[in-house]
């Protein structure tokens, strides 16, 4: 099985790519390289368009990881697409949606940096997102958090991407903030995201290059999910 090239890691801003079909299973199509992010780590799979050699454009409804880490599957709107291994296809992501995911996902790191307790879950959406915290004795204030998160955005912190080995990560377990989303193991080095002077952690999602791109953020609700747990909801304005 050939290993898919994850072009969205080299450049999360790439909107189009020409790739070769490597496998087809009904409406699911695998490629040798992709800019489509597959559902994972609380971030939705990308949607967009895949155009085959016959110039027919198909909607990509979703993107998922395959059974192996080497696979990424694009779900087309039909299994009658006529694509076969070896075909060259032009792919384009729904950039407006993905860019919102990148801004939101980056925003989740900012929020996490302001609340130094374990994260127990989370979900990134184009319009709204949420992050769950095991709060313990900490308290949260909606207005205060909104002010502080927008300050981090305004400070325009650059964001850099790197990798860490599994052995290095084992030596620094405190880097993994989320109990529910652990980085994948046994597949080589793990991707890291560093928001300069703010946050550093392993993360496989897509992010913007500078916090200033996040835009205006509003914490619109803090929900009580039990004695210790709080769900923080946020919107981009
Ligand atoms: Zn992330």
Short mmCIF file of C-alpha atoms and ligand atoms in Angstrom, two decimals:
data_model
loop_
_atom_site.label_atom_id
_atom_site.label_comp_id
_atom_site.label_asym_id
_atom_site.label_seq_id
_atom_site.Cartn_x
_atom_site.Cartn_y
_atom_site.Cartn_z
CA UNK A 1 0.00 0.00 0.00
CA UNK A 2 1.37 3.40 -0.89
CA UNK A 3 1.55 6.03 1.81
CA UNK A 4 -0.49 9.17 1.19
CA UNK A 5 1.45 12.45 1.19
CA UNK A 6 -0.23 14.82 3.65
CA UNK A 7 0.22 18.05 1.70
CA UNK A 8 -1.99 19.94 4.18
CA UNK A 9 0.88 19.74 6.67
CA UNK A 10 3.45 21.24 4.30
CA UNK A 11 1.13 24.12 3.50
CA UNK A 12 -2.23 24.37 5.25
CA UNK A 13 -3.13 27.26 2.92
CA UNK A 14 -2.94 25.21 -0.30
CA UNK A 15 -6.38 25.22 -1.92
CA UNK A 16 -5.82 23.05 -5.04
CA UNK A 17 -3.69 20.06 -5.98
CA UNK A 18 -3.34 17.55 -8.80
CA UNK A 19 -2.99 13.97 -7.50
CA UNK A 20 -3.15 10.36 -8.66
CA UNK A 21 -5.87 7.92 -7.62
CA UNK A 22 -4.34 4.97 -5.72
CA UNK A 23 -7.46 3.07 -4.62
CA UNK A 24 -11.23 3.16 -5.12
CA UNK A 25 -13.85 1.54 -2.91
CA UNK A 26 -17.39 2.47 -3.94
CA UNK A 27 -17.70 6.23 -3.27
CA UNK A 28 -14.41 6.33 -1.32
CA UNK A 29 -11.33 7.43 -3.27
CA UNK A 30 -7.71 7.38 -2.07
CA UNK A 31 -4.95 9.51 -3.61
CA UNK A 32 -1.14 9.57 -3.56
CA UNK A 33 -1.28 13.06 -2.00
CA UNK A 34 -4.00 15.25 -0.56
CA UNK A 35 -4.78 18.72 0.79
CA UNK A 36 -8.02 17.39 2.35
CA UNK A 37 -7.77 17.12 6.14
CA UNK A 38 -9.38 13.90 7.46
CA UNK A 39 -11.75 14.02 10.45
CA UNK A 40 -9.72 13.80 13.65
CA UNK A 41 -8.65 15.53 16.84
CA UNK A 42 -12.02 17.27 17.07
CA UNK A 43 -11.64 18.89 13.63
CA UNK A 44 -14.08 17.94 10.83
CA UNK A 45 -12.97 16.36 7.56
CA UNK A 46 -12.62 18.69 4.59
CA UNK A 47 -15.18 18.98 1.81
CA UNK A 48 -14.65 20.21 -1.75
CA UNK A 49 -14.42 19.10 -5.37
CA UNK A 50 -12.62 16.26 -7.20
CA UNK A 51 -12.42 16.50 -11.00
CA UNK A 52 -11.48 13.41 -13.01
CA UNK A 53 -9.87 12.95 -16.44
CA UNK A 54 -13.35 13.22 -18.06
CA UNK A 55 -13.61 16.77 -16.62
CA UNK A 56 -16.56 15.68 -14.50
CA UNK A 57 -16.53 17.45 -11.12
CA UNK A 58 -17.67 15.46 -8.08
CA UNK A 59 -18.48 16.81 -4.64
CA UNK A 60 -16.24 15.54 -1.87
CA UNK A 61 -18.70 15.19 1.01
CA UNK A 62 -16.24 14.16 3.72
CA UNK A 63 -12.66 13.05 4.33
CA UNK A 64 -11.74 10.24 6.71
CA UNK A 65 -8.68 8.37 7.87
CA UNK A 66 -8.43 4.84 6.52
CA UNK A 67 -7.83 1.68 8.52
CA UNK A 68 -4.10 2.39 8.37
CA UNK A 69 -2.34 5.70 9.05
CA UNK A 70 -1.08 5.52 5.45
CA UNK A 71 -4.58 5.97 4.06
CA UNK A 72 -6.91 8.94 3.66
CA UNK A 73 -10.31 8.37 2.05
CA UNK A 74 -12.29 11.02 0.17
CA UNK A 75 -16.04 10.39 0.08
CA UNK A 76 -17.59 11.39 -3.27
CA UNK A 77 -21.27 12.15 -3.79
CA UNK A 78 -21.71 9.01 -5.90
CA UNK A 79 -20.09 5.60 -6.43
CA UNK A 80 -20.75 6.06 -10.17
CA UNK A 81 -17.76 8.39 -10.61
CA UNK A 82 -15.79 6.25 -13.06
CA UNK A 83 -12.47 6.93 -11.32
CA UNK A 84 -9.86 4.18 -11.19
CA UNK A 85 -6.32 3.78 -9.84
CA UNK A 86 -3.82 5.68 -11.98
CA UNK A 87 -6.23 8.46 -12.94
CA UNK A 88 -5.05 12.02 -12.48
CA UNK A 89 -7.53 14.19 -10.56
CA UNK A 90 -7.71 17.88 -9.69
CA UNK A 91 -8.84 18.47 -6.14
CA UNK A 92 -9.95 21.70 -4.47
CA UNK A 93 -11.00 22.16 -0.86
CA UNK A 94 -13.93 24.28 0.30
CA UNK A 95 -11.49 26.93 1.42
CA UNK A 96 -13.94 29.21 3.29
CA UNK A 97 -14.97 26.33 5.52
CA UNK A 98 -11.44 25.02 6.05
CA UNK A 99 -10.03 28.47 6.84
CA UNK A 100 -12.68 28.86 9.55
CA UNK A 101 -11.59 25.48 10.94
CA UNK A 102 -7.97 26.70 10.96
CA UNK A 103 -8.91 29.91 12.78
CA UNK A 104 -11.15 28.04 15.23
CA UNK A 105 -8.60 25.30 15.88
CA UNK A 106 -5.90 27.88 16.62
CA UNK A 107 -8.36 29.64 18.90
CA UNK A 108 -8.82 26.40 20.88
CA UNK A 109 -5.10 26.40 21.66
CA UNK A 110 -5.38 30.01 22.88
CA UNK A 111 -8.34 29.10 25.07
CA UNK A 112 -6.52 26.05 26.44
CA UNK A 113 -3.48 28.18 27.29
CA UNK A 114 -5.68 30.42 29.49
CA UNK A 115 -7.18 27.55 31.49
CA UNK A 116 -4.37 25.44 33.00
CA UNK A 117 -6.37 22.29 33.77
CA UNK A 118 -6.89 19.02 31.83
CA UNK A 119 -8.96 19.17 28.65
CA UNK A 120 -11.44 16.28 28.48
CA UNK A 121 -12.95 16.86 25.04
CA UNK A 122 -13.62 19.33 22.31
CA UNK A 123 -15.07 19.97 18.90
CA UNK A 124 -14.07 22.44 16.18
CA UNK A 125 -16.76 23.78 13.84
CA UNK A 126 -16.77 26.47 11.17
CA UNK A 127 -19.22 28.61 13.12
CA UNK A 128 -18.92 27.47 16.72
CA UNK A 129 -16.60 25.32 18.78
CA UNK A 130 -16.40 23.95 22.29
CA UNK A 131 -13.74 22.75 24.68
CA UNK A 132 -14.40 20.71 27.85
CA UNK A 133 -12.32 21.18 30.99
CA UNK A 134 -11.89 19.20 34.19
CA UNK A 135 -11.89 22.40 36.19
CA UNK A 136 -11.22 21.24 39.76
CA UNK A 137 -11.04 24.30 41.98
CA UNK A 138 -10.59 26.81 39.13
CA UNK A 139 -13.33 29.25 38.23
CA UNK A 140 -14.12 30.72 34.81
CA UNK A 141 -15.63 34.02 33.77
CA UNK A 142 -17.04 34.49 30.28
CA UNK A 143 -16.21 38.18 29.92
CA UNK A 144 -12.73 37.84 31.41
CA UNK A 145 -11.89 34.91 29.09
CA UNK A 146 -13.22 36.78 26.06
CA UNK A 147 -11.03 39.78 26.89
CA UNK A 148 -7.91 37.69 27.44
CA UNK A 149 -8.34 35.52 24.34
CA UNK A 150 -8.85 38.59 22.11
CA UNK A 151 -5.70 40.10 23.64
CA UNK A 152 -3.72 37.02 22.55
CA UNK A 153 -5.19 37.36 19.04
CA UNK A 154 -4.29 41.06 18.90
CA UNK A 155 -0.73 40.39 20.07
CA UNK A 156 -0.17 38.60 16.71
CA UNK A 157 1.88 35.66 17.97
CA UNK A 158 3.55 33.71 15.13
CA UNK A 159 2.82 29.97 14.97
CA UNK A 160 5.46 27.38 14.04
CA UNK A 161 5.13 23.70 13.27
CA UNK A 162 7.60 20.93 14.03
CA UNK A 163 7.84 17.32 15.12
CA UNK A 164 8.65 15.44 18.30
CA UNK A 165 9.62 11.78 18.62
CA UNK A 166 7.50 9.39 20.64
CA UNK A 167 10.42 8.96 23.08
CA UNK A 168 10.66 12.74 23.60
CA UNK A 169 6.93 12.92 24.15
CA UNK A 170 7.10 10.08 26.70
CA UNK A 171 9.65 12.18 28.63
CA UNK A 172 7.28 15.17 28.62
CA UNK A 173 3.78 13.77 29.18
CA UNK A 174 2.67 17.21 30.41
CA UNK A 175 2.72 18.36 26.77
CA UNK A 176 -0.45 16.40 26.07
CA UNK A 177 -3.25 18.54 27.48
CA UNK A 178 -6.15 16.56 26.15
CA UNK A 179 -7.05 13.31 27.85
CA UNK A 180 -9.52 12.39 25.12
CA UNK A 181 -7.35 13.07 22.07
CA UNK A 182 -3.95 11.42 22.36
CA UNK A 183 -1.54 11.71 19.41
CA UNK A 184 -1.35 8.61 17.18
CA UNK A 185 1.40 6.16 18.14
CA UNK A 186 3.56 3.84 16.07
CA UNK A 187 3.50 6.00 12.94
CA UNK A 188 6.73 7.95 13.37
CA UNK A 189 7.30 11.46 14.66
CA UNK A 190 4.40 13.44 16.05
CA UNK A 191 3.56 16.89 14.74
CA UNK A 192 3.83 19.82 17.15
CA UNK A 193 2.33 23.30 17.17
CA UNK A 194 4.06 26.21 18.89
CA UNK A 195 2.25 29.51 19.37
CA UNK A 196 5.20 31.72 20.28
CA UNK A 197 5.18 32.68 24.00
CA UNK A 198 1.72 31.12 24.47
CA UNK A 199 1.37 27.39 23.87
CA UNK A 200 3.32 24.31 22.73
CA UNK A 201 1.79 20.87 22.25
CA UNK A 202 1.47 17.91 19.93
CA UNK A 203 -1.43 18.42 17.54
CA UNK A 204 -2.34 16.97 14.15
CA UNK A 205 -4.89 19.59 13.09
CA UNK A 206 -4.59 22.53 10.70
CA UNK A 207 -3.88 26.01 12.08
CA UNK A 208 -3.25 29.55 10.86
CA UNK A 209 0.29 30.99 10.78
CA UNK A 210 -0.35 33.90 13.15
CA UNK A 211 -2.88 34.44 15.95
CA UNK A 212 -3.94 37.74 14.34
CA UNK A 213 -5.73 35.69 11.65
CA UNK A 214 -8.13 34.24 14.23
CA UNK A 215 -10.14 37.47 14.28
CA UNK A 216 -12.61 38.57 16.95
CA UNK A 217 -13.58 35.77 19.35
CA UNK A 218 -16.51 35.59 21.75
CA UNK A 219 -16.97 33.09 24.58
CA UNK A 220 -20.75 32.90 24.41
CA UNK A 221 -21.55 30.24 26.99
CA UNK A 222 -19.94 28.32 29.83
CA UNK A 223 -21.98 25.22 30.55
CA UNK A 224 -21.98 23.23 33.77
CA UNK A 225 -21.37 19.57 32.90
CA UNK A 226 -21.09 18.18 36.40
CA UNK A 227 -19.37 19.22 39.60
CA UNK A 228 -15.86 19.59 38.11
CA UNK A 229 -16.54 19.83 34.40
CA UNK A 230 -17.26 22.92 32.34
CA UNK A 231 -17.96 23.21 28.61
CA UNK A 232 -16.73 26.48 27.10
CA UNK A 233 -18.47 27.52 23.86
CA UNK A 234 -16.96 30.04 21.50
CA UNK A 235 -17.80 31.87 18.29
CA UNK A 236 -15.83 33.82 15.71
CA UNK A 237 -17.42 37.17 14.90
ZN1 LIG B 1 -4.22 22.09 17.11
#
